[in-house]
GROMACS .gro file of C-alpha atoms in nm:
model
  318
    1MET     CA    1  -8.778   9.479   6.830
    2SER     CA    2  -8.769   9.290   7.158
    3ALA     CA    3  -8.688   8.964   6.975
    4ALA     CA    4  -8.406   9.139   6.787
    5VAL     CA    5  -8.267   9.279   7.112
    6ALA     CA    6  -8.284   8.938   7.278
    7THR     CA    7  -8.104   8.781   6.982
    8PHE     CA    8  -7.836   9.050   6.991
    9ARG     CA    9  -7.784   8.995   7.363
   10ARG     CA   10  -7.745   8.622   7.316
   11LEU     CA   11  -7.495   8.671   7.035
   12LEU     CA   12  -7.308   8.925   7.245
   13GLY     CA   13  -7.304   8.680   7.535
   14MET     CA   14  -7.172   8.410   7.305
   15ALA     CA   15  -6.890   8.638   7.187
   16ALA     CA   16  -6.801   8.729   7.546
   17THR     CA   17  -6.800   8.360   7.646
   18LEU     CA   18  -6.568   8.273   7.359
   19LEU     CA   19  -6.335   8.559   7.452
   20VAL     CA   20  -6.313   8.447   7.815
   21THR     CA   21  -6.264   8.090   7.697
   22SER     CA   22  -5.977   8.193   7.472
   23PHE     CA   23  -5.806   8.361   7.766
   24LEU     CA   24  -5.848   8.054   7.988
   25VAL     CA   25  -5.727   7.820   7.713
   26PHE     CA   26  -5.417   8.030   7.650
   27SER     CA   27  -5.351   8.064   8.023
   28SER     CA   28  -5.361   7.687   8.064
   29LEU     CA   29  -5.024   7.675   7.888
   30TYR     CA   30  -4.868   7.820   8.202
   31LEU     CA   31  -5.061   7.589   8.435
   32ALA     CA   32  -4.989   7.264   8.254
   33PRO     CA   33  -4.694   7.054   8.369
   34GLY     CA   34  -4.388   7.064   8.148
   35ASP     CA   35  -4.235   7.328   7.928
   36PRO     CA   36  -4.280   7.359   7.549
   37VAL     CA   37  -3.912   7.441   7.519
   38SER     CA   38  -3.820   7.108   7.681
   39PHE     CA   39  -4.020   6.932   7.408
   40LEU     CA   40  -3.849   7.132   7.135
   41VAL     CA   41  -3.505   7.033   7.260
   42LYS     CA   42  -3.596   6.673   7.345
   43GLY     CA   43  -3.292   6.448   7.338
   44ARG     CA   44  -3.043   6.736   7.341
   45SER     CA   45  -2.861   6.939   7.604
   46PRO     CA   46  -2.859   7.295   7.466
   47SER     CA   47  -2.660   7.573   7.616
   48PRO     CA   48  -2.830   7.866   7.793
   49ALA     CA   49  -2.770   8.078   7.484
   50GLU     CA   50  -2.946   7.824   7.261
   51LEU     CA   51  -3.238   7.802   7.504
   52ALA     CA   52  -3.269   8.180   7.499
   53ALA     CA   53  -3.265   8.179   7.118
   54ILE     CA   54  -3.542   7.915   7.107
   55ARG     CA   55  -3.754   8.110   7.354
   56LYS     CA   56  -3.712   8.423   7.144
   57GLN     CA   57  -3.791   8.240   6.821
   58PHE     CA   58  -4.122   8.108   6.955
   59GLY     CA   59  -4.206   8.420   7.153
   60PHE     CA   60  -4.169   8.263   7.498
   61ASP     CA   61  -3.957   8.557   7.612
   62GLN     CA   62  -4.243   8.806   7.574
   63PRO     CA   63  -4.475   8.912   7.859
   64PHE     CA   64  -4.798   8.716   7.902
   65PRO     CA   65  -5.039   8.992   7.784
   66VAL     CA   66  -4.833   9.049   7.469
   67ARG     CA   67  -4.821   8.680   7.389
   68TYR     CA   68  -5.195   8.643   7.446
   69TRP     CA   69  -5.276   8.941   7.223
   70HIS     CA   70  -5.056   8.812   6.939
   71TRP     CA   71  -5.206   8.462   6.974
   72LEU     CA   72  -5.566   8.592   6.979
   73ASP     CA   73  -5.503   8.816   6.677
   74ALA     CA   74  -5.359   8.520   6.486
   75VAL     CA   75  -5.651   8.294   6.586
   76LEU     CA   76  -5.903   8.551   6.463
   77HIS     CA   77  -5.721   8.539   6.129
   78GLY     CA   78  -5.734   8.159   6.121
   79ASP     CA   79  -5.373   8.101   6.227
   80PHE     CA   80  -5.336   7.868   6.527
   81GLY     CA   81  -4.960   7.849   6.508
   82ARG     CA   82  -4.729   7.564   6.416
   83SER     CA   83  -4.732   7.215   6.562
   84TYR     CA   84  -4.416   7.122   6.751
   85LEU     CA   85  -4.485   6.752   6.690
   86PHE     CA   86  -4.588   6.743   6.324
   87HIS     CA   87  -4.381   7.042   6.204
   88GLU     CA   88  -4.669   7.195   6.009
   89SER     CA   89  -4.946   7.442   6.072
   90VAL     CA   90  -5.199   7.349   6.341
   91GLY     CA   91  -5.483   7.421   6.099
   92ALA     CA   92  -5.349   7.165   5.852
   93VAL     CA   93  -5.306   6.903   6.124
   94ILE     CA   94  -5.661   6.949   6.253
   95SER     CA   95  -5.810   6.962   5.902
   96SER     CA   96  -5.657   6.626   5.816
   97ARG     CA   97  -5.815   6.466   6.124
   98LEU     CA   98  -6.150   6.647   6.128
   99PRO     CA   99  -6.340   6.443   5.863
  100ALA     CA  100  -6.311   6.119   6.063
  101SER     CA  101  -6.448   6.286   6.376
  102LEU     CA  102  -6.728   6.460   6.188
  103LEU     CA  103  -6.838   6.129   6.036
  104LEU     CA  104  -6.830   5.965   6.380
  105VAL     CA  105  -7.029   6.246   6.541
  106GLY     CA  106  -7.272   6.260   6.247
  107VAL     CA  107  -7.355   5.889   6.261
  108SER     CA  108  -7.381   5.906   6.641
  109THR     CA  109  -7.618   6.202   6.617
  110LEU     CA  110  -7.836   6.008   6.372
  111LEU     CA  111  -7.849   5.715   6.614
  112ILE     CA  112  -7.940   5.947   6.902
  113ALA     CA  113  -8.220   6.109   6.702
  114VAL     CA  114  -8.370   5.789   6.562
  115VAL     CA  115  -8.316   5.540   6.846
  116GLY     CA  116  -8.322   5.778   7.141
  117ILE     CA  117  -8.628   5.980   7.048
  118GLY     CA  118  -8.800   5.678   6.893
  119ALA     CA  119  -8.758   5.463   7.204
  120GLY     CA  120  -8.880   5.744   7.427
  121ALA     CA  121  -9.187   5.797   7.211
  122VAL     CA  122  -9.271   5.425   7.207
  123GLY     CA  123  -9.234   5.407   7.583
  124ALA     CA  124  -9.461   5.707   7.637
  125LEU     CA  125  -9.730   5.579   7.399
  126ARG     CA  126  -9.719   5.233   7.560
  127ARG     CA  127  -9.697   5.355   7.917
  128GLY     CA  128  -9.728   5.079   8.176
  129THR     CA  129  -9.702   4.797   7.922
  130ARG     CA  130  -9.427   4.540   7.883
  131THR     CA  131  -9.284   4.748   7.599
  132ASP     CA  132  -9.254   5.052   7.823
  133LYS     CA  133  -9.086   4.847   8.096
  134THR     CA  134  -8.839   4.709   7.842
  135VAL     CA  135  -8.758   5.060   7.722
  136LEU     CA  136  -8.705   5.178   8.080
  137LEU     CA  137  -8.476   4.882   8.151
  138LEU     CA  138  -8.266   4.945   7.840
  139VAL     CA  139  -8.250   5.317   7.915
  140THR     CA  140  -8.133   5.254   8.270
  141VAL     CA  141  -7.863   5.012   8.156
  142GLY     CA  142  -7.755   5.234   7.866
  143ALA     CA  143  -7.721   5.541   8.087
  144ALA     CA  144  -7.490   5.348   8.319
  145VAL     CA  145  -7.256   5.218   8.046
  146PRO     CA  146  -6.954   5.444   7.982
  147SER     CA  147  -6.826   5.473   7.628
  148PHE     CA  148  -6.499   5.290   7.697
  149ALA     CA  149  -6.686   4.991   7.840
  150ALA     CA  150  -6.919   4.985   7.541
  151ALA     CA  151  -6.618   5.000   7.310
  152ILE     CA  152  -6.455   4.700   7.479
  153VAL     CA  153  -6.773   4.491   7.461
  154LEU     CA  154  -6.845   4.582   7.099
  155ARG     CA  155  -6.490   4.508   6.986
  156SER     CA  156  -6.487   4.176   7.168
  157VAL     CA  157  -6.826   4.051   7.050
  158PHE     CA  158  -6.892   4.201   6.706
  159GLY     CA  159  -6.532   4.261   6.600
  160VAL     CA  160  -6.327   3.968   6.734
  161ARG     CA  161  -6.575   3.682   6.792
  162LEU     CA  162  -6.828   3.741   6.516
  163GLY     CA  163  -6.603   3.936   6.280
  164TRP     CA  164  -6.887   4.149   6.151
  165PHE     CA  165  -6.709   4.483   6.186
  166PRO     CA  166  -6.345   4.596   6.170
  167THR     CA  167  -6.194   4.678   6.506
  168ILE     CA  168  -5.940   4.940   6.402
  169GLY     CA  169  -5.885   5.210   6.139
  170ASP     CA  170  -6.095   5.459   5.943
  171GLY     CA  171  -6.157   5.275   5.615
  172ASN     CA  172  -6.130   5.390   5.253
  173GLY     CA  173  -6.430   5.517   5.063
  174LEU     CA  174  -6.768   5.614   5.206
  175LEU     CA  175  -6.915   5.264   5.244
  176ASP     CA  176  -6.598   5.127   5.401
  177GLN     CA  177  -6.578   5.428   5.634
  178LEU     CA  178  -6.938   5.373   5.743
  179HIS     CA  179  -6.854   5.008   5.806
  180HIS     CA  180  -6.557   5.109   6.021
  181VAL     CA  181  -6.746   5.380   6.208
  182ALA     CA  182  -7.051   5.169   6.298
  183MET     CA  183  -6.918   5.024   6.626
  184PRO     CA  184  -6.746   5.347   6.738
  185ALA     CA  185  -7.070   5.538   6.676
  186VAL     CA  186  -7.270   5.295   6.889
  187ALA     CA  187  -7.009   5.308   7.165
  188LEU     CA  188  -7.008   5.688   7.156
  189SER     CA  189  -7.385   5.733   7.148
  190VAL     CA  190  -7.514   5.460   7.382
  191THR     CA  191  -7.521   5.682   7.690
  192PHE     CA  192  -7.656   5.979   7.495
  193MET     CA  193  -7.930   5.766   7.339
  194ALA     CA  194  -8.040   5.657   7.684
  195LEU     CA  195  -8.053   6.014   7.817
  196VAL     CA  196  -8.242   6.146   7.514
  197SER     CA  197  -8.484   5.853   7.536
  198ARG     CA  198  -8.556   5.931   7.900
  199VAL     CA  199  -8.615   6.299   7.826
  200SER     CA  200  -8.833   6.216   7.524
  201ARG     CA  201  -9.050   5.979   7.724
  202SER     CA  202  -9.091   6.228   8.007
  203ALA     CA  203  -9.171   6.520   7.773
  204MET     CA  204  -9.428   6.321   7.578
  205LEU     CA  205  -9.594   6.188   7.892
  206ASP     CA  206  -9.622   6.544   8.015
  207GLU     CA  207  -9.792   6.651   7.692
  208LEU     CA  208 -10.018   6.346   7.684
  209GLY     CA  209 -10.152   6.447   8.025
  210ARG     CA  210 -10.248   6.798   7.912
  211GLU     CA  211 -10.616   6.886   7.928
  212HIS     CA  212 -10.644   6.998   7.566
  213VAL     CA  213 -10.502   6.665   7.447
  214GLU     CA  214 -10.754   6.468   7.651
  215VAL     CA  215 -11.038   6.690   7.526
  216ALA     CA  216 -10.930   6.647   7.164
  217LEU     CA  217 -10.919   6.270   7.200
  218SER     CA  218 -11.254   6.261   7.377
  219ARG     CA  219 -11.414   6.453   7.090
  220GLY     CA  220 -11.312   6.184   6.844
  221THR     CA  221 -11.020   6.365   6.682
  222PRO     CA  222 -10.795   6.106   6.514
  223ARG     CA  223 -10.527   5.993   6.758
  224TRP     CA  224 -10.240   6.035   6.511
  225SER     CA  225 -10.349   6.391   6.434
  226VAL     CA  226 -10.355   6.480   6.804
  227LEU     CA  227 -10.016   6.320   6.859
  228ARG     CA  228  -9.861   6.501   6.565
  229ARG     CA  229 -10.010   6.846   6.626
  230HIS     CA  230 -10.017   6.867   7.004
  231VAL     CA  231  -9.793   6.603   7.157
  232PHE     CA  232  -9.491   6.559   6.931
  233ARG     CA  233  -9.459   6.927   6.845
  234ASN     CA  234  -9.493   7.056   7.201
  235ALA     CA  235  -9.258   6.790   7.339
  236LEU     CA  236  -8.993   6.876   7.080
  237GLY     CA  237  -8.865   7.180   7.272
  238PRO     CA  238  -8.703   7.004   7.572
  239ILE     CA  239  -8.592   6.716   7.350
  240VAL     CA  240  -8.404   6.947   7.111
  241THR     CA  241  -8.255   7.143   7.401
  242VAL     CA  242  -8.113   6.833   7.572
  243SER     CA  243  -8.004   6.682   7.240
  244GLY     CA  244  -7.819   7.003   7.153
  245LEU     CA  245  -7.635   6.997   7.485
  246LEU     CA  246  -7.534   6.634   7.441
  247VAL     CA  247  -7.437   6.647   7.074
  248SER     CA  248  -7.235   6.966   7.112
  249GLY     CA  249  -7.035   6.804   7.390
  250MET     CA  250  -6.984   6.482   7.199
  251LEU     CA  251  -6.652   6.596   7.051
  252VAL     CA  252  -6.495   6.556   7.395
  253SER     CA  253  -6.606   6.193   7.420
  254THR     CA  254  -6.453   6.110   7.081
  255ALA     CA  255  -6.109   6.101   7.248
  256ILE     CA  256  -6.192   5.776   7.428
  257VAL     CA  257  -6.374   5.607   7.141
  258GLU     CA  258  -6.125   5.704   6.870
  259THR     CA  259  -5.835   5.583   7.081
  260ALA     CA  260  -6.012   5.251   7.153
  261PHE     CA  261  -6.083   5.187   6.783
  262GLY     CA  262  -5.760   5.334   6.644
  263MET     CA  263  -5.933   5.610   6.450
  264SER     CA  264  -5.739   5.911   6.327
  265GLY     CA  265  -5.978   6.184   6.442
  266ILE     CA  266  -5.934   6.495   6.653
  267GLY     CA  267  -6.010   6.300   6.971
  268SER     CA  268  -5.712   6.068   6.932
  269LEU     CA  269  -5.510   6.368   6.812
  270LEU     CA  270  -5.586   6.549   7.138
  271VAL     CA  271  -5.467   6.251   7.343
  272GLN     CA  272  -5.149   6.223   7.138
  273CYS     CA  273  -5.068   6.594   7.162
  274VAL     CA  274  -5.130   6.602   7.537
  275ASP     CA  275  -4.887   6.312   7.581
  276GLU     CA  276  -4.628   6.482   7.361
  277LEU     CA  277  -4.677   6.832   7.512
  278ASP     CA  278  -4.773   6.982   7.176
  279PHE     CA  279  -4.939   7.281   7.339
  280GLN     CA  280  -5.025   7.463   7.016
  281VAL     CA  281  -5.245   7.180   6.891
  282VAL     CA  282  -5.397   7.120   7.235
  283GLN     CA  283  -5.492   7.487   7.267
  284ALA     CA  284  -5.654   7.489   6.923
  285LEU     CA  285  -5.849   7.167   6.986
  286VAL     CA  286  -5.977   7.278   7.326
  287LEU     CA  287  -6.081   7.613   7.184
  288LEU     CA  288  -6.254   7.437   6.893
  289VAL     CA  289  -6.449   7.202   7.120
  290VAL     CA  290  -6.561   7.484   7.350
  291ALA     CA  291  -6.653   7.704   7.054
  292VAL     CA  292  -6.870   7.429   6.904
  293PHE     CA  293  -7.039   7.374   7.240
  294VAL     CA  294  -7.113   7.746   7.288
  295VAL     CA  295  -7.227   7.809   6.930
  296VAL     CA  296  -7.456   7.504   6.912
  297ASN     CA  297  -7.622   7.584   7.242
  298THR     CA  298  -7.670   7.947   7.141
  299LEU     CA  299  -7.834   7.833   6.817
  300VAL     CA  300  -8.062   7.596   7.009
  301ASP     CA  301  -8.154   7.882   7.240
  302LEU     CA  302  -8.235   8.104   6.943
  303LEU     CA  303  -8.437   7.834   6.766
  304TYR     CA  304  -8.637   7.733   7.074
  305PRO     CA  305  -8.913   7.995   7.019
  306LEU     CA  306  -8.953   7.869   6.661
  307ILE     CA  307  -8.983   7.510   6.781
  308ASP     CA  308  -9.228   7.597   7.060
  309PRO     CA  309  -9.428   7.914   6.977
  310ARG     CA  310  -9.560   7.919   7.335
  311VAL     CA  311  -9.217   8.042   7.449
  312ALA     CA  312  -9.225   8.338   7.212
  313ALA     CA  313  -9.586   8.415   7.305
  314GLY     CA  314  -9.498   8.405   7.675
  315GLY     CA  315  -9.201   8.635   7.621
  316GLY     CA  316  -9.414   8.881   7.425
  317ALA     CA  317  -9.679   8.883   7.695
  318ARG     CA  318  -9.421   8.956   7.960
   0.00000   0.00000   0.00000
């Protein structure tokens, strides 16, 4: 019962966070510079009567609480409004751009899991050796390289000089898309790989120093069995938690990488719509990014006791 109550409270907290976020996102329309009406009448000089008609047509003449309620009700029904820039529904605009970003984030997540966790594990198991020092050096450099700098270097070396990878576009077909997304995925994940590697190394070193691990090794238990049952599994909790935080926030970083490589994802769409004052699309994208961040972290929080049973046991004891 206590676990069910805790789960319900977390889900309730997630819903409350999303509600507050929706209010802040909608309110940002009034804080942002510019006026949506000025975008709608760009290049024209309408009369006051025409401006009033446009405001009434798009609901800008209604009080703030009324507008927020209508917008929230529409969002809950899957309607994010109509794009001023593309002259079609916001949902259709985002849906057309989402696959490119999902592929980019998916490949980046795979790199973070394989390279980040793998490098951290190798460094922990070879502590103090030349391999460990090399891992620490690469992690330090990787953590200090921003995604835009990595994008510039990758495009210059592997795209322009060597010609191994395309420097712009999304590609056609799965294999061609993977070929196009390779460099953007590395540029997006390099900092995240370094952070996950550092956390993985620290978590595994902490578990390797536990008394029960040293006792098991001293009794002749096979090293791989001890590592698998006691070290890897117990170190997985903090690794998954940090990875969840980083991956869920990765959608924000796609704006820089997609713009640098000319990809047509939601990151480049966000930059374009901010420049063009397409507030409807910007609101939907910001709400989507925050919702993904909140939902993923709530799921990680709920799954943590399953990953590390010691957490559930400790909660039950309390």
